Coordinates of C-alpha atoms and ligand atoms in Angstrom, one line a residue:
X1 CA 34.4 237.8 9.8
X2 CA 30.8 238.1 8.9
X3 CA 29.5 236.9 5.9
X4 CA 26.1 237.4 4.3
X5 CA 25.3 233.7 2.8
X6 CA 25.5 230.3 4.2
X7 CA 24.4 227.1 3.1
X8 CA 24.4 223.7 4.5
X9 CA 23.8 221.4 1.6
X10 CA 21.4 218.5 1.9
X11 CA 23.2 216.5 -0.2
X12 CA 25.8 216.8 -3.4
X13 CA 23.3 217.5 -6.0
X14 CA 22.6 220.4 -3.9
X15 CA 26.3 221.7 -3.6
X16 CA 27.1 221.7 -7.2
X17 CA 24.3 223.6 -7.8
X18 CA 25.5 226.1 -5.3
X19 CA 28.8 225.8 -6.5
X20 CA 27.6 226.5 -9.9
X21 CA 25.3 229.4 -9.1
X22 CA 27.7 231.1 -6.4
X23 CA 31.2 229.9 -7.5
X24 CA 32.8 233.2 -5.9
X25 CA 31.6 231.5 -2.1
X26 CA 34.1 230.1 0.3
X27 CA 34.2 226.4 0.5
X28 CA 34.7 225.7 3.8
X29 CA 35.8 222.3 5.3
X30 CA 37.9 222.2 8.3
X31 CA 39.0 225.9 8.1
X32 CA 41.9 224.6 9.3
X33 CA 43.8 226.8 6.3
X34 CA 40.9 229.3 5.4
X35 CA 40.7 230.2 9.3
X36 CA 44.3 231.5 9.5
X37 CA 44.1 234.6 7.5
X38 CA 40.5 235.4 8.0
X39 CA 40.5 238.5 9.4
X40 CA 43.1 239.3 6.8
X41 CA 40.9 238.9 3.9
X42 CA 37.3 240.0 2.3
X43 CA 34.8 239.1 3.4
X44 CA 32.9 235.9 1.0
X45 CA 30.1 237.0 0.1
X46 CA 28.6 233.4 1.2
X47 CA 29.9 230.1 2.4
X48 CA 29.5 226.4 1.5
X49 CA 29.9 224.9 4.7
X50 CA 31.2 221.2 3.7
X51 CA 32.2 220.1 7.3
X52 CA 31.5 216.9 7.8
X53 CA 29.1 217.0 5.1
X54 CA 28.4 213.1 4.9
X55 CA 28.6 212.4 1.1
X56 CA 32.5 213.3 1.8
X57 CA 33.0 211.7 4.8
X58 CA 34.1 208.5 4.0
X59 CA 37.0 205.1 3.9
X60 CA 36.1 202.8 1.0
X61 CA 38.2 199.6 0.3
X62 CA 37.4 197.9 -2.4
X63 CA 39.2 195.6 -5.0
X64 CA 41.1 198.3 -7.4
X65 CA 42.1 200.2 -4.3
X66 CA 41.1 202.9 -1.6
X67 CA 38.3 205.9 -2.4
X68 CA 38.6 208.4 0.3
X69 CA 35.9 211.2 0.9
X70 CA 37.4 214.8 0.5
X71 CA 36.0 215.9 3.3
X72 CA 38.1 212.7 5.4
X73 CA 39.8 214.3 8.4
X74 CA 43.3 213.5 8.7
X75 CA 42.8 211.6 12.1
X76 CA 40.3 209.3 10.2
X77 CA 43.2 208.5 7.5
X78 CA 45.6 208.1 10.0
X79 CA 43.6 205.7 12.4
X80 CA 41.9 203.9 9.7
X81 CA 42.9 200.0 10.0
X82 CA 42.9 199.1 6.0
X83 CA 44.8 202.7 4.9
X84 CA 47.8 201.5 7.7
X85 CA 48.2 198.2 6.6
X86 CA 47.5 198.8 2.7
X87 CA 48.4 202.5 2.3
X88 CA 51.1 203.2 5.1
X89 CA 52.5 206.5 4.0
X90 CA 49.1 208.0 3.8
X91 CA 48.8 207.3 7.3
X92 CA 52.4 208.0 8.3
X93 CA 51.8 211.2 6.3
X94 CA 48.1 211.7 8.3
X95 CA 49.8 212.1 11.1
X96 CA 52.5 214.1 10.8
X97 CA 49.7 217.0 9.9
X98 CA 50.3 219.4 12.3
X99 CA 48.9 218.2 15.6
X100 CA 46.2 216.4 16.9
X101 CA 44.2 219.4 17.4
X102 CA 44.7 219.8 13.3
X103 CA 44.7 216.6 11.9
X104 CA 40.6 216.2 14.0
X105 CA 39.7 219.2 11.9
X106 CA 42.0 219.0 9.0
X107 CA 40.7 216.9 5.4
X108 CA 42.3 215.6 2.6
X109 CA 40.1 217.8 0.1
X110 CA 41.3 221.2 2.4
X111 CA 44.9 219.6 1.7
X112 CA 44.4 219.0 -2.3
X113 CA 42.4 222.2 -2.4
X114 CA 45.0 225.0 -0.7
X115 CA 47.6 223.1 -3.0
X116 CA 50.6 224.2 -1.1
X117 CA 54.1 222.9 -2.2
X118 CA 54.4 222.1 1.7
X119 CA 51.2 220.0 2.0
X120 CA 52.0 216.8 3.1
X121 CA 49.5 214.2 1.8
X122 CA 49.7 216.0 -1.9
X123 CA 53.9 214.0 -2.5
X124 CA 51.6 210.7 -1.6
X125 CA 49.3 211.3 -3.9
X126 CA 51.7 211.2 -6.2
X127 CA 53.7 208.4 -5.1
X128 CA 50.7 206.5 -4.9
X129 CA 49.4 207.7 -8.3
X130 CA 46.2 208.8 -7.1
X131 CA 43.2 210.7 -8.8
X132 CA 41.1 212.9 -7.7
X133 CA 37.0 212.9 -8.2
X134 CA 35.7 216.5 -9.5
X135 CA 31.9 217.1 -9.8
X136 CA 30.5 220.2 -11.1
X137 CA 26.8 220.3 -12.8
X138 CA 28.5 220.1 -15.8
X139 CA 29.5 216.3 -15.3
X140 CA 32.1 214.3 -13.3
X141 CA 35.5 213.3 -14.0
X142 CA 38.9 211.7 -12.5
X143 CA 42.2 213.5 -12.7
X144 CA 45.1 212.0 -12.5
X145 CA 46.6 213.8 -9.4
X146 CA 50.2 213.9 -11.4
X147 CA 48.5 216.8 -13.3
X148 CA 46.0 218.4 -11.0
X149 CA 48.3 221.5 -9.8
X150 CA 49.7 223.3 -12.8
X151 CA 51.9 226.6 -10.4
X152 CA 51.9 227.7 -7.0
X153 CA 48.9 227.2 -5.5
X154 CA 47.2 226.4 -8.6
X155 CA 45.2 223.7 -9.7
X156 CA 42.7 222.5 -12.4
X157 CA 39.9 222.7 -10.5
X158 CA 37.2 224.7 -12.3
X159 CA 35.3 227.3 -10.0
X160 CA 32.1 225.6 -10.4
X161 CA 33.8 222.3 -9.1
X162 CA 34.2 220.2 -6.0
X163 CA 37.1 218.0 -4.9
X164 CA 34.2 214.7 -3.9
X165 CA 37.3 212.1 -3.5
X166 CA 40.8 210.8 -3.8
X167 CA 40.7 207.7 -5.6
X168 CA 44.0 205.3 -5.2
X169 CA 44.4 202.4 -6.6
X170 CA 45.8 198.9 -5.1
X171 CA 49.5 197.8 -4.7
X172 CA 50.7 195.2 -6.6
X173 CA 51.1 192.3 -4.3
X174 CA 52.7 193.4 -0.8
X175 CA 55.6 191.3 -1.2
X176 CA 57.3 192.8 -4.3
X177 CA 55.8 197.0 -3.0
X178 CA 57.8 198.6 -1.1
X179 CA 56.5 202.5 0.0
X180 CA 58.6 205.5 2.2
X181 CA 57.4 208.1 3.4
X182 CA 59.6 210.7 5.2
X183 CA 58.7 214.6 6.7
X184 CA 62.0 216.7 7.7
X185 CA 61.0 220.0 9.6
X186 CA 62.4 221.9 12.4
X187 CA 61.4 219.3 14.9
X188 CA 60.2 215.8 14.7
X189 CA 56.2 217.0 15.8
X190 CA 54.0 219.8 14.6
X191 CA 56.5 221.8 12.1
X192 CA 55.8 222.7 8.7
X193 CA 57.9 220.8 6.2
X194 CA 61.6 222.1 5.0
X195 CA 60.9 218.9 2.6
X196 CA 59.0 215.8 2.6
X197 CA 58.7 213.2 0.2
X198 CA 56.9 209.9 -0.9
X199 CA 58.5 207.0 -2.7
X200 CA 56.5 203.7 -4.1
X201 CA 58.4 201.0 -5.8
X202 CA 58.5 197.7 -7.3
X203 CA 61.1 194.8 -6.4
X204 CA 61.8 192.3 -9.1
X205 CA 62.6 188.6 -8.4
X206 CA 66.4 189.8 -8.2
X207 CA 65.7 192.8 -5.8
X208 CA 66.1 195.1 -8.4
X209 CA 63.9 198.4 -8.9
X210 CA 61.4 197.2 -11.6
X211 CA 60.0 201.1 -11.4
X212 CA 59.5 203.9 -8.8
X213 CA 57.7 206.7 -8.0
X214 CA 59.4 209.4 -6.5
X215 CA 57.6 212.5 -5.2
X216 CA 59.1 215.6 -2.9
X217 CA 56.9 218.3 -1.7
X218 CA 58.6 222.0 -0.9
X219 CA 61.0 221.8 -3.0
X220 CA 59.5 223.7 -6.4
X221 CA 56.6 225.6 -6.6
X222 CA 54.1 222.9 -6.4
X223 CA 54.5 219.0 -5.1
X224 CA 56.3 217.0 -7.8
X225 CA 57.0 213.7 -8.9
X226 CA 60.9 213.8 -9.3
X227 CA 61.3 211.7 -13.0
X228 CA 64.8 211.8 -13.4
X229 CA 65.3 210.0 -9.9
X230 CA 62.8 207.4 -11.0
X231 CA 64.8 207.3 -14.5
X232 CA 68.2 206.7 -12.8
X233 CA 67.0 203.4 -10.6
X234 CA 65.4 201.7 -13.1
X235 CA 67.0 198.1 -12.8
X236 CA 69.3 198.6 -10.6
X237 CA 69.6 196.8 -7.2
X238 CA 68.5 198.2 -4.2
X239 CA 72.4 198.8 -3.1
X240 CA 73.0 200.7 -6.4
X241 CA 69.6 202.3 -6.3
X242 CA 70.4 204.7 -3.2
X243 CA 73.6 206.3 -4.7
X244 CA 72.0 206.6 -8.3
X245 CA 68.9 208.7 -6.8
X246 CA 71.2 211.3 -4.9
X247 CA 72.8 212.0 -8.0
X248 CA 70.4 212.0 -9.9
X249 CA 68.3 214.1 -8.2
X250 CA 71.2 216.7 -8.0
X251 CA 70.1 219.3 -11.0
X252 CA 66.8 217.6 -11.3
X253 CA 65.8 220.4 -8.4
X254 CA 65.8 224.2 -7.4
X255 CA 64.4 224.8 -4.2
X256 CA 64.2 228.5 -3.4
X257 CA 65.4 230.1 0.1
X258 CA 62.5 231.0 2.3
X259 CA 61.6 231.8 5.6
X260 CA 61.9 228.2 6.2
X261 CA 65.2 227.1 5.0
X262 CA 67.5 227.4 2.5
X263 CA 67.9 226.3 -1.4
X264 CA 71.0 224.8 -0.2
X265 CA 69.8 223.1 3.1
X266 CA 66.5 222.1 0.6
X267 CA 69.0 220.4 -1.6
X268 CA 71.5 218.5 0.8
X269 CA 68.4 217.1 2.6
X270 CA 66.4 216.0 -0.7
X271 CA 69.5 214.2 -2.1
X272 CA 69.4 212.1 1.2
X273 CA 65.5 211.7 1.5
X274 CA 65.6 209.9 -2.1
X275 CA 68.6 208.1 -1.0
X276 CA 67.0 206.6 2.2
X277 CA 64.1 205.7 0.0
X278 CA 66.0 203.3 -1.5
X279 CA 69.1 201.9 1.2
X280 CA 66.1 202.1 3.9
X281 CA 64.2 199.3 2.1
X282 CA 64.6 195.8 4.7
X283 CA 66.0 193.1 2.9
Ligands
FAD301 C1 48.5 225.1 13.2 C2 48.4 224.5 11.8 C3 49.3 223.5 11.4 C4 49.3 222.9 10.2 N1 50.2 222.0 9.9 C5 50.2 221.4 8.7 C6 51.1 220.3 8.3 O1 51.9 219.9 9.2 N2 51.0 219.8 7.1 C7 50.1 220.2 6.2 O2 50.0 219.6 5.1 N3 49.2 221.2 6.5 C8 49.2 221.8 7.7 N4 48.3 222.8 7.9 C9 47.4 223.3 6.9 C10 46.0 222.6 6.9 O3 45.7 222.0 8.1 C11 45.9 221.6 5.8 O4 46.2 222.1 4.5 C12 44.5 221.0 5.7 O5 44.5 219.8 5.0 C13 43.4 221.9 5.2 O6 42.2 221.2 5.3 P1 40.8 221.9 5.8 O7 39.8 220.9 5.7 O8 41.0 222.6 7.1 O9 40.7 222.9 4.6 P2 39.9 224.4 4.6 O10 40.8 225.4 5.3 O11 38.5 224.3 5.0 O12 40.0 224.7 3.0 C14 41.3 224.8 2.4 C15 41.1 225.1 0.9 O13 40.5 223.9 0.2 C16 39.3 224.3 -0.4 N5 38.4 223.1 -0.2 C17 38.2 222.3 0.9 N6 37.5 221.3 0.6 C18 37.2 221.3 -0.7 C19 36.4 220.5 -1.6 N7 35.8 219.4 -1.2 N8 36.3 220.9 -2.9 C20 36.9 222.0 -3.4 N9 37.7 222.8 -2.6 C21 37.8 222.5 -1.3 C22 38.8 225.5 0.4 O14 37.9 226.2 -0.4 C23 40.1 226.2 0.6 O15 40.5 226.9 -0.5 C24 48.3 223.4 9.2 C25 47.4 224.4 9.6 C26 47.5 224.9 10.8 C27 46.5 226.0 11.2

């Protein structure tokens, strides 16, 4: 692939602008995704080279929650000390990204930005009701990650924009959250997903699910938050929770047949993923 642009940006200022002025460029970060098919494609007329660009590079913990640079690597996420303890099915998630070879060159932003229904950080997101951090010259603003990818590997992001961070905020207190995080693929190390999921919940006093977030990745055309699972456990105890997600996530789904798996495989293994969300909780 040869490409007649390049440009390093200084700083952000400087890569709006070029995003702005030359919004047909490839935005490159890890290549981990724009690498596989390059000799399949056109040649981009020019490339914004965003690898380890420092003003995206970048862990921040701070009272309302966890800011992470888009252009984090996947091993950072995964090894950071606060995201583990805080955050554990980003991490978990992290690194289960392909293998270690991927997850060094690999960031969140490439993740959010290819928008595939198998990525796996993008079901956390939701589970952990993050938003994402787009700059453009025409202003910044925070979208709510639940409506950042609108078909198959579609998004809102504007072609003069850049994915600057993931923004998500704090638990409540850690004795009450309870988080799962679970990839199913062909093996247990470096597959692609048949399905993952994320799940976040809140315990009342009496063990019962005060709310949940549910959220499944290739199982529709884009990751989703699954609402009729989070409907059906609404106040019921943990024991009763498990049962009332598997059926209620029967006909809140239709996963298609691919090269992958099966709708029907899809399905079975969904309706025990949001199951074990809720009977794997410790009591
Ligand atoms: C062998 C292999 C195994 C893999 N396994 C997995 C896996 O298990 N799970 C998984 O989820 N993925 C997997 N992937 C896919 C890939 O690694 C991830 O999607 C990764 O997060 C992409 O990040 P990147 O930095 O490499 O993105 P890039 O390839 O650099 O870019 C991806 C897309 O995002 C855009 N982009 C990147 N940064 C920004 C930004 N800041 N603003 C706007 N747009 C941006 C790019 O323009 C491009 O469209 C695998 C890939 C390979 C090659």
């Amino acid at each position: 692939m040869t490409s007649s642009a390049y440009l390093r940006p200084r700083d952000l200022d400087e890569a709006i602008v070029a995003r702005a002025a030359y919004p047909e460029w490839m935005v490159l970060a890890g290549g981990t995704d724009l690498m596989v098919d390059a000799n399949r494609r056109a040649t981009p007329s020019g490339i914004l080279d965003l690898w380890r660009f420092s003003p995206l590079c970048h862990i921040r913990a701070h009272d309302d929650g966890l800011t992470i640079g888009a252009g984090t690597t996947f091993l950072e996420i995964s090894r950071d000390a606060h995201v583990r303890e805080r955050f554990r099915p980003l991490a978990e998630a992290a690194r289960e990204v392909g293998a270690l070879q991927i997850q060094a060159r690999a960031t969140i932003g490439g993740n959010v930005g290819t928008s595939s229904p198998v990525g796996d950080s993008l079901p956390v997101l939701l589970a952990l009701d993050a938003e994402l951090e787009l700059w453009s010259v025409r202003g910044r603003r925070r979208v709510p990650y639940r409506s950042f990818c609108t078909g198959y590997r579609k998004t809102l992001l504007a072609p003069d924009e850049l994915v600057v961070a993931v923004h998500v905020p704090a638990p409540a207190p850690q004795a009450r959250t309870r988080w799962a995080w679970r990839k199913i693929g062909t093996r247990r190390a470096q597959s692609i997903s048949k399905v993952m999921g994320a799940a976040m919940m809140e315990l009342d006093s009496d063990r019962r699910v005060a709310w949940a977030r549910v959220a499944l990745g290739a199982v529709a055309d884009r990751p989703i938050r699954v609402t009729a699972v989070e409907d059906a456990v609404r106040g019921l105890s943990i024991a009763q929770a498990a049962d009332a997600a598997r059926a209620a996530l029967r006909g809140a789904i239709a996963p298609i047949d691919d090269i992958r798996s099966t709708a029907a495989y899809r399905l079975a293994v969904a309706e025990n993923l949001v199951a074990r969300f809720f009977s794997g909780i410790p009591s």
